[in-house]
Short mmCIF file of C-alpha atoms and ligand atoms in Angstrom, two decimals:
data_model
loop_
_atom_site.label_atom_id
_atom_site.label_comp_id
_atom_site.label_asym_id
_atom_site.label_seq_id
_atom_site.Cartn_x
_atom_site.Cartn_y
_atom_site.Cartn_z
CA UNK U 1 -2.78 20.32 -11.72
CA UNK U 2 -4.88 20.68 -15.20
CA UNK U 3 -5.17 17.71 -17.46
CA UNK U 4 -6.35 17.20 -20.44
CA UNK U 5 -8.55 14.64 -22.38
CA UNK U 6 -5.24 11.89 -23.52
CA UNK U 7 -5.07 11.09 -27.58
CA UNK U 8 -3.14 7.94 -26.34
CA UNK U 9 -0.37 7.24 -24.04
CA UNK U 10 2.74 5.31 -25.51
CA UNK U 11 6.15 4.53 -24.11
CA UNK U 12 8.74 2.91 -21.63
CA UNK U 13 8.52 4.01 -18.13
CA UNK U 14 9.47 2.66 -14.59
CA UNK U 15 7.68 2.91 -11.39
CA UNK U 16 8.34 3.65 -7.92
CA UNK U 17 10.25 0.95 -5.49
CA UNK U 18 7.34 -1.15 -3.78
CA UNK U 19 6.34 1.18 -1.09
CA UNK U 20 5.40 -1.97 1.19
CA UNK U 21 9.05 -3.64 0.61
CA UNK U 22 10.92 -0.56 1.04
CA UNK U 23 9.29 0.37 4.26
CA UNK U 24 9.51 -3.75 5.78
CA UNK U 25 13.36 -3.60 4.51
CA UNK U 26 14.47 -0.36 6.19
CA UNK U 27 12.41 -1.70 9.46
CA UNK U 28 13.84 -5.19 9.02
CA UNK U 29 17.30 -3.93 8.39
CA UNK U 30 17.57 -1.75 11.06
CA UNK U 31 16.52 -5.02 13.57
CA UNK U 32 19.01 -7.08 12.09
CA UNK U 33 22.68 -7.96 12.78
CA UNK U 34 25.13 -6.52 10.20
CA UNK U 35 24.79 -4.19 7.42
CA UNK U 36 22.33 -4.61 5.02
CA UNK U 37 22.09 -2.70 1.29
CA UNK U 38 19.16 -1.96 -0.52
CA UNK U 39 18.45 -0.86 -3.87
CA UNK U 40 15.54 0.34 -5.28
CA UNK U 41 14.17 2.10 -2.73
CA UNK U 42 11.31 4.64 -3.04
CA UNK U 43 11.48 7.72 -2.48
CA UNK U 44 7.60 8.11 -1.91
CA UNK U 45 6.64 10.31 1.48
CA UNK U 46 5.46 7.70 3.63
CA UNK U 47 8.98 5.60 2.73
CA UNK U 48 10.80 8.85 3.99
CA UNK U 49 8.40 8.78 7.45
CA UNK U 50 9.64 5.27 8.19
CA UNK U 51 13.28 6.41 7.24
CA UNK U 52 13.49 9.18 9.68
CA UNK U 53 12.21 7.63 12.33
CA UNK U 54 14.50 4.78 12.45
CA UNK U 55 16.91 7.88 12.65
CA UNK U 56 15.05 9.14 15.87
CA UNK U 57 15.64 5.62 16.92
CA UNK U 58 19.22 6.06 16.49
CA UNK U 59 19.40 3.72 13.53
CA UNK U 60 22.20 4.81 10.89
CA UNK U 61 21.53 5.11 7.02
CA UNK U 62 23.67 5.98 4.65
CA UNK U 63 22.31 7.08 1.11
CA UNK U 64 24.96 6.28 -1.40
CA UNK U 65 23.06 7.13 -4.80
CA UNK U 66 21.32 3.92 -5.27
CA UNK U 67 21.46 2.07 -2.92
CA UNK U 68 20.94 2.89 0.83
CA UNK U 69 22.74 1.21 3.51
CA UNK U 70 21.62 0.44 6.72
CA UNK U 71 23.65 -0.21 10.01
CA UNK U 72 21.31 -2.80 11.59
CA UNK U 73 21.25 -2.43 15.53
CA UNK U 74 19.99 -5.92 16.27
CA UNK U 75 16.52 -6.62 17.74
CA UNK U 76 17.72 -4.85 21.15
CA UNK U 77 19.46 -1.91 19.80
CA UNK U 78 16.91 1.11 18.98
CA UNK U 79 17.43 4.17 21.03
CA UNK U 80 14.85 6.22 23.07
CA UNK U 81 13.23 8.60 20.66
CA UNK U 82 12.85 11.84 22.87
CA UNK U 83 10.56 13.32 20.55
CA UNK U 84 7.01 11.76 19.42
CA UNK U 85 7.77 10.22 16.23
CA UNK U 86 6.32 11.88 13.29
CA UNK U 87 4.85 9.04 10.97
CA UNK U 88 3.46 11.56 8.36
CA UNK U 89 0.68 9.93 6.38
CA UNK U 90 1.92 6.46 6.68
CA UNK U 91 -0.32 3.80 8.38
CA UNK U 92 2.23 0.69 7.72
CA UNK U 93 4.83 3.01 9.30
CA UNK U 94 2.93 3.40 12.15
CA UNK U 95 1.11 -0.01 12.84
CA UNK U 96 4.86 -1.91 12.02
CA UNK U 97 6.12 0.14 14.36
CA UNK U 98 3.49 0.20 16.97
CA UNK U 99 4.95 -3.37 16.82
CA UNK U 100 8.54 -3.40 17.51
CA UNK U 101 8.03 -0.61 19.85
CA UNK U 102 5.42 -2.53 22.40
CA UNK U 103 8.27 -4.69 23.36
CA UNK U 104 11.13 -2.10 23.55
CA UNK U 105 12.97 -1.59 27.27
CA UNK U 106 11.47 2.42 27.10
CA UNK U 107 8.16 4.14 26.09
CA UNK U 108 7.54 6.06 22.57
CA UNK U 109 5.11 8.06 21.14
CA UNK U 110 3.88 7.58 17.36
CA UNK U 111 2.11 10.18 16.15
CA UNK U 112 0.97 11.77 11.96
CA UNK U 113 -0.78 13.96 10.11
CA UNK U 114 -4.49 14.85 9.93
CA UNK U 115 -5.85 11.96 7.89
CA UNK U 116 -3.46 9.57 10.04
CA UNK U 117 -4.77 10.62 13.24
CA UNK U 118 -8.31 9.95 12.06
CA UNK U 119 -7.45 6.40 11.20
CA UNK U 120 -8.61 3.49 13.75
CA UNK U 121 -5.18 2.12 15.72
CA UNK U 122 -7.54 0.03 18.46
CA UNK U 123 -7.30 -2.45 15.84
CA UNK U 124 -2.96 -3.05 16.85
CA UNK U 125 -4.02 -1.95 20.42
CA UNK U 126 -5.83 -5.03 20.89
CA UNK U 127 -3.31 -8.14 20.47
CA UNK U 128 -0.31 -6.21 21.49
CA UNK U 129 -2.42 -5.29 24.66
CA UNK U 130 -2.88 -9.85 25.01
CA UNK U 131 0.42 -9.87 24.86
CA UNK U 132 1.14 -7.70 27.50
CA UNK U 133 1.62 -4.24 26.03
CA UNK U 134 1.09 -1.12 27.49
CA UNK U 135 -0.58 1.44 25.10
CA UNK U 136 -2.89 4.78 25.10
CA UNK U 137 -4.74 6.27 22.60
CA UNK U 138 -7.03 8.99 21.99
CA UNK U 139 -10.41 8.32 23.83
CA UNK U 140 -11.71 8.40 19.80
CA UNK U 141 -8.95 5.27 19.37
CA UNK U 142 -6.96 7.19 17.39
CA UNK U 143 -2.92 8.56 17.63
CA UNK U 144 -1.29 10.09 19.27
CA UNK U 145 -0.02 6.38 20.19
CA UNK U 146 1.75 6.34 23.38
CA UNK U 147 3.59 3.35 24.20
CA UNK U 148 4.95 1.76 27.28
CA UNK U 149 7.74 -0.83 26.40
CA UNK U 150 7.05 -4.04 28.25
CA UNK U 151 7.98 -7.73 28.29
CA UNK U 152 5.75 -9.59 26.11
CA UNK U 153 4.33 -13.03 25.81
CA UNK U 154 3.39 -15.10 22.50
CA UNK U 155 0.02 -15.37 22.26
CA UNK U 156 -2.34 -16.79 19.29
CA UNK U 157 -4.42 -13.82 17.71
CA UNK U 158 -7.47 -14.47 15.45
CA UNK U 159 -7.57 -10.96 13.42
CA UNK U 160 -10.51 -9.61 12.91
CA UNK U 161 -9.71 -7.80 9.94
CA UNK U 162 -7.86 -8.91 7.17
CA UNK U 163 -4.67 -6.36 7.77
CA UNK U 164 -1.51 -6.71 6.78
CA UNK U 165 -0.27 -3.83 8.74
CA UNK U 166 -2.01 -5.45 11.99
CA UNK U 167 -0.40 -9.25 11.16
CA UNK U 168 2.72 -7.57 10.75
CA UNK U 169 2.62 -5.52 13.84
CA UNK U 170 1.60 -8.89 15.84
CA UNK U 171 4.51 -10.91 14.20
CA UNK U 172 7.09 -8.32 14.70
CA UNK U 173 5.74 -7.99 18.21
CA UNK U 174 6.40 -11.54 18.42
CA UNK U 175 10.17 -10.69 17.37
CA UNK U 176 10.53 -9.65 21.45
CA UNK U 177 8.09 -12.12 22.75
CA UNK U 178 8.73 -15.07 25.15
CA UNK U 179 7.48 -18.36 23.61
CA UNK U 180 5.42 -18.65 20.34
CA UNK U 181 3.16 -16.15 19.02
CA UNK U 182 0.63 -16.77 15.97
CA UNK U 183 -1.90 -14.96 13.83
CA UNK U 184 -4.80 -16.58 11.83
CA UNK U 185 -6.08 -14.28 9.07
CA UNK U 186 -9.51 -14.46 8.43
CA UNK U 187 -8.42 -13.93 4.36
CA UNK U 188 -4.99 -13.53 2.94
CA UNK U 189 -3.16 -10.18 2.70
CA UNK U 190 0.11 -9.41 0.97
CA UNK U 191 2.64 -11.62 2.70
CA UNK U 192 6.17 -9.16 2.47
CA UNK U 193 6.66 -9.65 6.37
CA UNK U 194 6.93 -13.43 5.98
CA UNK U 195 8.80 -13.37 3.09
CA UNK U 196 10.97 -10.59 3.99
CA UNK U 197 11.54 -12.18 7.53
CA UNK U 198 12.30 -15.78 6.10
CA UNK U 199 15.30 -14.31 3.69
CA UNK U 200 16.57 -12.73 6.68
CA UNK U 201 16.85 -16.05 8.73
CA UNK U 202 13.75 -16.23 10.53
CA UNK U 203 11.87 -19.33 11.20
CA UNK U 204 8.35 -18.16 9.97
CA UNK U 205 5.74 -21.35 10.56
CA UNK U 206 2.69 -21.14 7.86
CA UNK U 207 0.06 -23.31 8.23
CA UNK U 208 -3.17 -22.56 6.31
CA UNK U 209 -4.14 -19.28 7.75
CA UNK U 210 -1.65 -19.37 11.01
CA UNK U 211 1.59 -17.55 10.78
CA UNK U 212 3.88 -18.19 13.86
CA UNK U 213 7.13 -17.94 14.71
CA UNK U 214 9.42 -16.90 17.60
CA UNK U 215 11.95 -14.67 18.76
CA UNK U 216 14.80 -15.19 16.69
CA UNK U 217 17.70 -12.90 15.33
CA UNK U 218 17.56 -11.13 11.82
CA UNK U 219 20.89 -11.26 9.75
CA UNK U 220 21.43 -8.22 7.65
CA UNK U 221 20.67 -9.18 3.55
CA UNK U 222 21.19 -7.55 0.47
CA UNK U 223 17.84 -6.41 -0.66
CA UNK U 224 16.62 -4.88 -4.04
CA UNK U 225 12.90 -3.68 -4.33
CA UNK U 226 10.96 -4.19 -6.91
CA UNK U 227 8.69 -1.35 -8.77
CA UNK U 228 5.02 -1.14 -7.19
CA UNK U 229 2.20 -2.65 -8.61
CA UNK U 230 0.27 -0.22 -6.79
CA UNK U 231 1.81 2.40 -8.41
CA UNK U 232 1.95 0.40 -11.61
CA UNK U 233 -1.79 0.49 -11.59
CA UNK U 234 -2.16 4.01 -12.59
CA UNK U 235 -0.68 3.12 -15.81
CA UNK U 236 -1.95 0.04 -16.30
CA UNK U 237 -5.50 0.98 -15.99
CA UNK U 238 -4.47 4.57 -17.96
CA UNK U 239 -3.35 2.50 -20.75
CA UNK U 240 -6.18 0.18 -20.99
CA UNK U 241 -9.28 2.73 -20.63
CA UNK U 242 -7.34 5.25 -23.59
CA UNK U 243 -7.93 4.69 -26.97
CA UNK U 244 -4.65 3.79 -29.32
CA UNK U 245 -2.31 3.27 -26.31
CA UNK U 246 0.66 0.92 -25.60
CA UNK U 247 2.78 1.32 -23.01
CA UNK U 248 5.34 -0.93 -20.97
CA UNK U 249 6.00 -0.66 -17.44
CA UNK U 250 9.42 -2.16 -16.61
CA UNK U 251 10.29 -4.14 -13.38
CA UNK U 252 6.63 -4.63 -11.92
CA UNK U 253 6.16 -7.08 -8.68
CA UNK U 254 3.86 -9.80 -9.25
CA UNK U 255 3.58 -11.14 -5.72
CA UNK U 256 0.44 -13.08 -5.60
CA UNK U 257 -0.81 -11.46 -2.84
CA UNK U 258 -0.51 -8.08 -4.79
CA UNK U 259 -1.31 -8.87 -8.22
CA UNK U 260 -4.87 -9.94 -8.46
CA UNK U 261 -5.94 -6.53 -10.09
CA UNK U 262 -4.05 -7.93 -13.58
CA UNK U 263 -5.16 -11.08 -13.16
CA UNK U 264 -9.30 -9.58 -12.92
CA UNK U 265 -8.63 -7.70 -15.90
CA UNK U 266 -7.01 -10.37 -18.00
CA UNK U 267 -9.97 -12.66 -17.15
CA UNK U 268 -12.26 -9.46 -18.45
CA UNK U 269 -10.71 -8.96 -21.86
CA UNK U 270 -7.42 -6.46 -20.75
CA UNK U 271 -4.65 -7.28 -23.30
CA UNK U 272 -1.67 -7.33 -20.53
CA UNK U 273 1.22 -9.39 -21.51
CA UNK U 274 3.42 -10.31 -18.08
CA UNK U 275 6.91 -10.41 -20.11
CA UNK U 276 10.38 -11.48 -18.42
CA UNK U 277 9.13 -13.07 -15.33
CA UNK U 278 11.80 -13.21 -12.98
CA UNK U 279 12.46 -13.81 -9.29
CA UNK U 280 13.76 -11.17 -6.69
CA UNK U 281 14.34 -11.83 -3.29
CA UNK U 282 11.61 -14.54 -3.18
CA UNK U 283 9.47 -11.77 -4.65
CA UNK U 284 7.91 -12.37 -8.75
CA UNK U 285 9.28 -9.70 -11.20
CA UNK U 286 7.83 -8.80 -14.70
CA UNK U 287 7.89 -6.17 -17.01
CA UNK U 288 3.71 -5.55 -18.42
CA UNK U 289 2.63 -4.72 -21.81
CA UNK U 290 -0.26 -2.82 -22.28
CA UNK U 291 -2.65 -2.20 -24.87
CA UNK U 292 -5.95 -0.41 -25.06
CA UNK U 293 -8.85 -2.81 -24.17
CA UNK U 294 -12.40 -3.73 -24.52
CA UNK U 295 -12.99 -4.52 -20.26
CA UNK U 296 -15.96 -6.73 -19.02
CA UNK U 297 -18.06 -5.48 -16.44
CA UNK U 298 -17.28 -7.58 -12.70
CA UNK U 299 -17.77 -8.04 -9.28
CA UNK U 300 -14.90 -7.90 -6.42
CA UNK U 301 -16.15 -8.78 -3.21
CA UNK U 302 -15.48 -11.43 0.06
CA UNK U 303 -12.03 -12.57 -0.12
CA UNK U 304 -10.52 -10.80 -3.07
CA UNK U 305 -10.97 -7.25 -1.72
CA UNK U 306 -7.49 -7.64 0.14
CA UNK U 307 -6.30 -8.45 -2.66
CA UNK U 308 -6.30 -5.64 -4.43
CA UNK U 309 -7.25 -2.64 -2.11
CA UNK U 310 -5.38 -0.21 -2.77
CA UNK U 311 -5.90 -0.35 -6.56
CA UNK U 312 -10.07 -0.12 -6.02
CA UNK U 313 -9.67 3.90 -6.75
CA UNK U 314 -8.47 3.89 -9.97
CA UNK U 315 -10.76 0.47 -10.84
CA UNK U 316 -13.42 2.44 -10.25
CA UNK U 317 -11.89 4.51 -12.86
CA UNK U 318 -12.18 1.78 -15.32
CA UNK U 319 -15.73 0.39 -14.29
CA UNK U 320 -16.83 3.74 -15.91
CA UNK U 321 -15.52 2.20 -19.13
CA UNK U 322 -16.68 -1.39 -18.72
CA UNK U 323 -19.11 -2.95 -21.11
CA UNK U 324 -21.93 -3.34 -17.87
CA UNK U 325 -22.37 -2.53 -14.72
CA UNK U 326 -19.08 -3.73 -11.81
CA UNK U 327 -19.83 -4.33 -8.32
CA UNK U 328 -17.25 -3.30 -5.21
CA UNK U 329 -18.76 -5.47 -2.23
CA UNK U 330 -18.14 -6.34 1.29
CA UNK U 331 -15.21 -2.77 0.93
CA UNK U 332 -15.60 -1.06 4.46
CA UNK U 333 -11.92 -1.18 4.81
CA UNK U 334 -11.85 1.65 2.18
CA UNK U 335 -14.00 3.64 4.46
CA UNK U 336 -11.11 3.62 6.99
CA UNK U 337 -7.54 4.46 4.21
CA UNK U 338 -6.16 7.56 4.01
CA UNK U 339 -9.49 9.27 3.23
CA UNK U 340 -12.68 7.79 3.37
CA UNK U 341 -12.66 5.99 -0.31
CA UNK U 342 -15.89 4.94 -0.83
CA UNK U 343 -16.98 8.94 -0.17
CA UNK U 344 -14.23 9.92 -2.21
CA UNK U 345 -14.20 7.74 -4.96
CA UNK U 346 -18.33 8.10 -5.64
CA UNK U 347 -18.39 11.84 -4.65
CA UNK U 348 -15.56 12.38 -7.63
CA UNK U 349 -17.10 9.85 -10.20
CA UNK U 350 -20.42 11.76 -10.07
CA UNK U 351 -18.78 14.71 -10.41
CA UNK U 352 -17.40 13.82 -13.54
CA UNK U 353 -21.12 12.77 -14.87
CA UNK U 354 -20.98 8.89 -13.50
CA UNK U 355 -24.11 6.86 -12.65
CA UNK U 356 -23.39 5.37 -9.28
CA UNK U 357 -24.80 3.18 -6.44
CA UNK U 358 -23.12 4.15 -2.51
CA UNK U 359 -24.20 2.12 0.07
CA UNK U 360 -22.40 1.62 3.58
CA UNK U 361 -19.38 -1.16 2.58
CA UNK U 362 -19.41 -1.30 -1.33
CA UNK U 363 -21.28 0.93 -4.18
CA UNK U 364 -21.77 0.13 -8.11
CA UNK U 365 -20.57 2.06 -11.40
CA UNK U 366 -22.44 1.57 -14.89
CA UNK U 367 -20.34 0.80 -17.38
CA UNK U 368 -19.43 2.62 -21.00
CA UNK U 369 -20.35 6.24 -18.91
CA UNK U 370 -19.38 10.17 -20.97
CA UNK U 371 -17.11 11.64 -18.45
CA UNK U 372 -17.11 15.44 -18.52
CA UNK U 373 -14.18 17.31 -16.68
CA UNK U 374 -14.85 18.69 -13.47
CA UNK U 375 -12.84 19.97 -10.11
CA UNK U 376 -11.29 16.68 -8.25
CA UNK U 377 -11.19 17.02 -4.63
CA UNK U 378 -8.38 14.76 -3.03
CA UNK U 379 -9.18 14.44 0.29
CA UNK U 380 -5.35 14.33 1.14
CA UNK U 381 -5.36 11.18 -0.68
CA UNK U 382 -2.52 10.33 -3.00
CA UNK U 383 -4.86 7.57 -4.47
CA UNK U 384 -7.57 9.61 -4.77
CA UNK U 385 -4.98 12.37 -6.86
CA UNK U 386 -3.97 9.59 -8.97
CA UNK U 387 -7.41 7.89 -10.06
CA UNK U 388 -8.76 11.14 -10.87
CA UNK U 389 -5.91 12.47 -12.41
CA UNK U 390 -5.85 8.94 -15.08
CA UNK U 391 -10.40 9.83 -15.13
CA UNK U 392 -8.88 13.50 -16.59
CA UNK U 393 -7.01 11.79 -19.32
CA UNK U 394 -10.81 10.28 -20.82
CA UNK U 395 -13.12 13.23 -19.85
CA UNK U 396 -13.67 15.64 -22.06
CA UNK U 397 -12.46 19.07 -21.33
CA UNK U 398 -9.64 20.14 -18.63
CA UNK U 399 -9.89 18.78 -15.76
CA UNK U 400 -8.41 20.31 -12.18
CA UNK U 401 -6.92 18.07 -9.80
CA UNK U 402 -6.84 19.75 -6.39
CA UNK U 403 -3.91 19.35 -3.98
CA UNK U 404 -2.30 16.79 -6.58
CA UNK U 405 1.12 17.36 -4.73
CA UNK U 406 -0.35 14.34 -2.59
CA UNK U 407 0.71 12.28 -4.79
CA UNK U 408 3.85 12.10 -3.11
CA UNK U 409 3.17 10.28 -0.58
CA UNK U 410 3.67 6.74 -2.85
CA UNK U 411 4.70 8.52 -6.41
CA UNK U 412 6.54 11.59 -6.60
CA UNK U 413 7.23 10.99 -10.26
CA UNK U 414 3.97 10.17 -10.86
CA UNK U 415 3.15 13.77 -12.90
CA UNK U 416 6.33 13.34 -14.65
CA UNK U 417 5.52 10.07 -15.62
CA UNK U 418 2.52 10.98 -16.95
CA UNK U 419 3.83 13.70 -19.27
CA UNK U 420 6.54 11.19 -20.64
CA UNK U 421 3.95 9.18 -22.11
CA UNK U 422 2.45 12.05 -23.97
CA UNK U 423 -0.47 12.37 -21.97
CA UNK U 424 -1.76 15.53 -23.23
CA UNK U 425 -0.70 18.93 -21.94
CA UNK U 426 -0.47 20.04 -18.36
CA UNK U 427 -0.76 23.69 -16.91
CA UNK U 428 0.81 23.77 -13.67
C1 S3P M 501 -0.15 -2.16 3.62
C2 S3P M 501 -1.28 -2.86 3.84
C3 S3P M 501 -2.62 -2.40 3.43
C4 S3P M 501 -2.54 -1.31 2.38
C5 S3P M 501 -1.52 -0.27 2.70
C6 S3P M 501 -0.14 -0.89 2.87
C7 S3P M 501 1.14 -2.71 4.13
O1 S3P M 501 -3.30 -1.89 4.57
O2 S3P M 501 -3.80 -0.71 2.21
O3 S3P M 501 -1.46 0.69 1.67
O4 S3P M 501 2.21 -2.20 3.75
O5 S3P M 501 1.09 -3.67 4.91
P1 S3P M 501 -4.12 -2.90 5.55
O6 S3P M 501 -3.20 -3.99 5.87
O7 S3P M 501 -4.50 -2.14 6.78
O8 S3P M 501 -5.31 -3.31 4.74
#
């Protein structure tokens, strides 16, 4: 793909179906009793890796235009898979399942693509393994996963990592557990499992940091996704960083736990109006008006880095507009995504002209930077695509995005999208 520097973006548009919510409510749905609908779904790659394989698992889902509708098995009803199951690029499809699979009465193999078979899966190995599981992996700790269904036992985990992919592979774990099982997290990540467990019926316990609960059945619900902040970014940060634009992005979710990114860039001078707030399935709604912005220099670090890790890409974007320098501390979980981000990101920012800092868990941008087109290398990263592709729209010159098909795997509208708000022109 070959963008061009943006005169400004304006317009309506909608983003993806949360690619979190969509994968927890086919997973969910396909444990629980009944049928359950959902609408909204995405249609992102890694939401079609969980999708088929529940099917391997024998789970039935019906696509009837909008909405999909899934025959829930109840927690004892998955099949045998007799092939490895193929998670593609998805981590939360493979850690969530990882999960429900430790505890199942027959053994499974997870498996993905390159950059998910690079990506450290000791990290699930460990508290399923205190609870009793069964599991291999590669002697480099990697997938293939292969898993040997046993009973399990509640245990209380302290995780070592703030991971919502690991707490929710410990709670759903706990789903086939006998007695209580409990995970403290060392700082809070987004919280879909709990809230996507309670509206099904569970009993989830909260107590500061401790999530607990029990084996319990899930009741089938009628579900609708909201769009994804995470894809929402893109644009948000697009409309901010180029001159003249305004742009709304319809049907945004604001869970706390997701939406720190607007709330930083309020705080630094972004002009983002959260319009229509509204509640969804115990998840926050809003539609967000954007407007090009004067942005403060900042620092993320400690606690807040959960908070908004997936969006650190394509604020690293924006730093190279900020009036000063902004700081991305205590990050090492990037080093371990779908590529290695901190590499990525700083290897594609100087690239484009940008005066960084790199060091081994954060690095630095300097603000109010002349970016110059140059080749993007993706890395296989969608978010790496995506960042780079919203840097093209403020270099100057055409800039080629390599690989930008990757995209996919959380927005396949995402080039689409980006043409509809008049983004310049694009040669395929
Ligand atoms: C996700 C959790 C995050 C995030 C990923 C999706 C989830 O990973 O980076 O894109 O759906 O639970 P970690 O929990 O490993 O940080």
């Amino acid at each position: 793909m070959k963008l061009k520097k943006a005169a400004k973006l304006t317009g309506v548009i909608t983003v993806p179906g949360d690619k979190s919510i969509s994968q927890r409510a086919l997973l969910f749905a396909a444990l629980a009793q009944g049928v359950s609908r959902i609408s909204g779904l995405s249609a992102a790659g890694d939401v079609c890796s969980m999708f088929s394989c529940l099917e391997q698992l024998g789970i039935k889902i019906e696509n009837a235009g909008e909405i999909n509708i899934v025959h829930g098995a109840g927690l004892y009803g998955l099949q045998k898979s007799q092939d490895a199951l193929d998670c593609g690029n998805s981590g939360t499809t493979m850690r969530l399942l990882a999960g429900v699979l430790a505890g199942q009465p027959f053994d499974s193999i997870l498996t993905g693509d390159g950059s998910l078979c690079k990506r450290p899966m000791g990290r699930i190995v460990a508290p399923l393994t205190v609870m009793g599981a069964t599991i291999e992996l590669s002697d480099a700790g990697t997938a293939p996963i292969k898993i040997f269904g046993k009973k399990l036992t509640g245990r209380r985990y302290v995780l070592p990592v703030a991971s919502a992919q690991v707490k929710s592979a410990v709670l759903l774990a706990g789903l086939f557990a006998k007695g209580q099982t409990s995970v403290v997290e060392p700082a809070v990540t987004r919280d879909h499992t709990e809230i996507m467990l309670r509206a099904m019926g569970v009993d989830v316990q909260q107590m500061k940091t401790e999530i607990s609960l029990k084996s319990q059945r899930l009741q089938a619900i009628d579900l609708t996704v909201p769009g994804d902040i995470s894809a929402a970014a893109f644009f948000i940060i697009a409309g901010l960083i180029v001159p003249g634009s305004e742009l709304l992005i319809k049907n945004v979710g604001m869970n706390p736990t997701r939406c720190y990114l607007v709330r930083l860039l309020q705080r630094q001078g972004a002009k983002i109006d959260c319009q229509n707030m509204r509640n969804v399935n115990g998840e926050p709604v809003a539609d967000l008006q954007i407007q090009h912005s004067k942005i403060k220099g900042f620092t993320v670090k400690g606690d807040e880095i959960p908070l908004l890790i997936d969006e650190i890409p394509v604020l690293a974007v924006l730093a190279t507009q900020a009036v000063g320098e902004s700081r991305f501390e205590d990050a090492a979980e990037l080093r371990v995504k779908e590529s290695d981000r901190i590499d990525a990101v700083t290897q594609n920012l100087r690239r484009l002209g940008a005066t960084i800092e790199v060091w081994q868990d954060g690095f630095a941008v300097a603000g109010q930077q002349y970016l110059t087109a140059a080749p993007i290398e993706t890395f296989g990263d969608h978010r790496i695509a995506m960042a780079f592709s919203i840097a093209a729209l403020i270099a100057s010159g055409t800039t080629e995005i390599m690989n930008s098909g990757i995209a996919d795997v959380s927005f396949p509208d995402f080039y689409s999208t980006l043409s509809a708000l008049n983004a310049g022109s694009r040669h395929a």
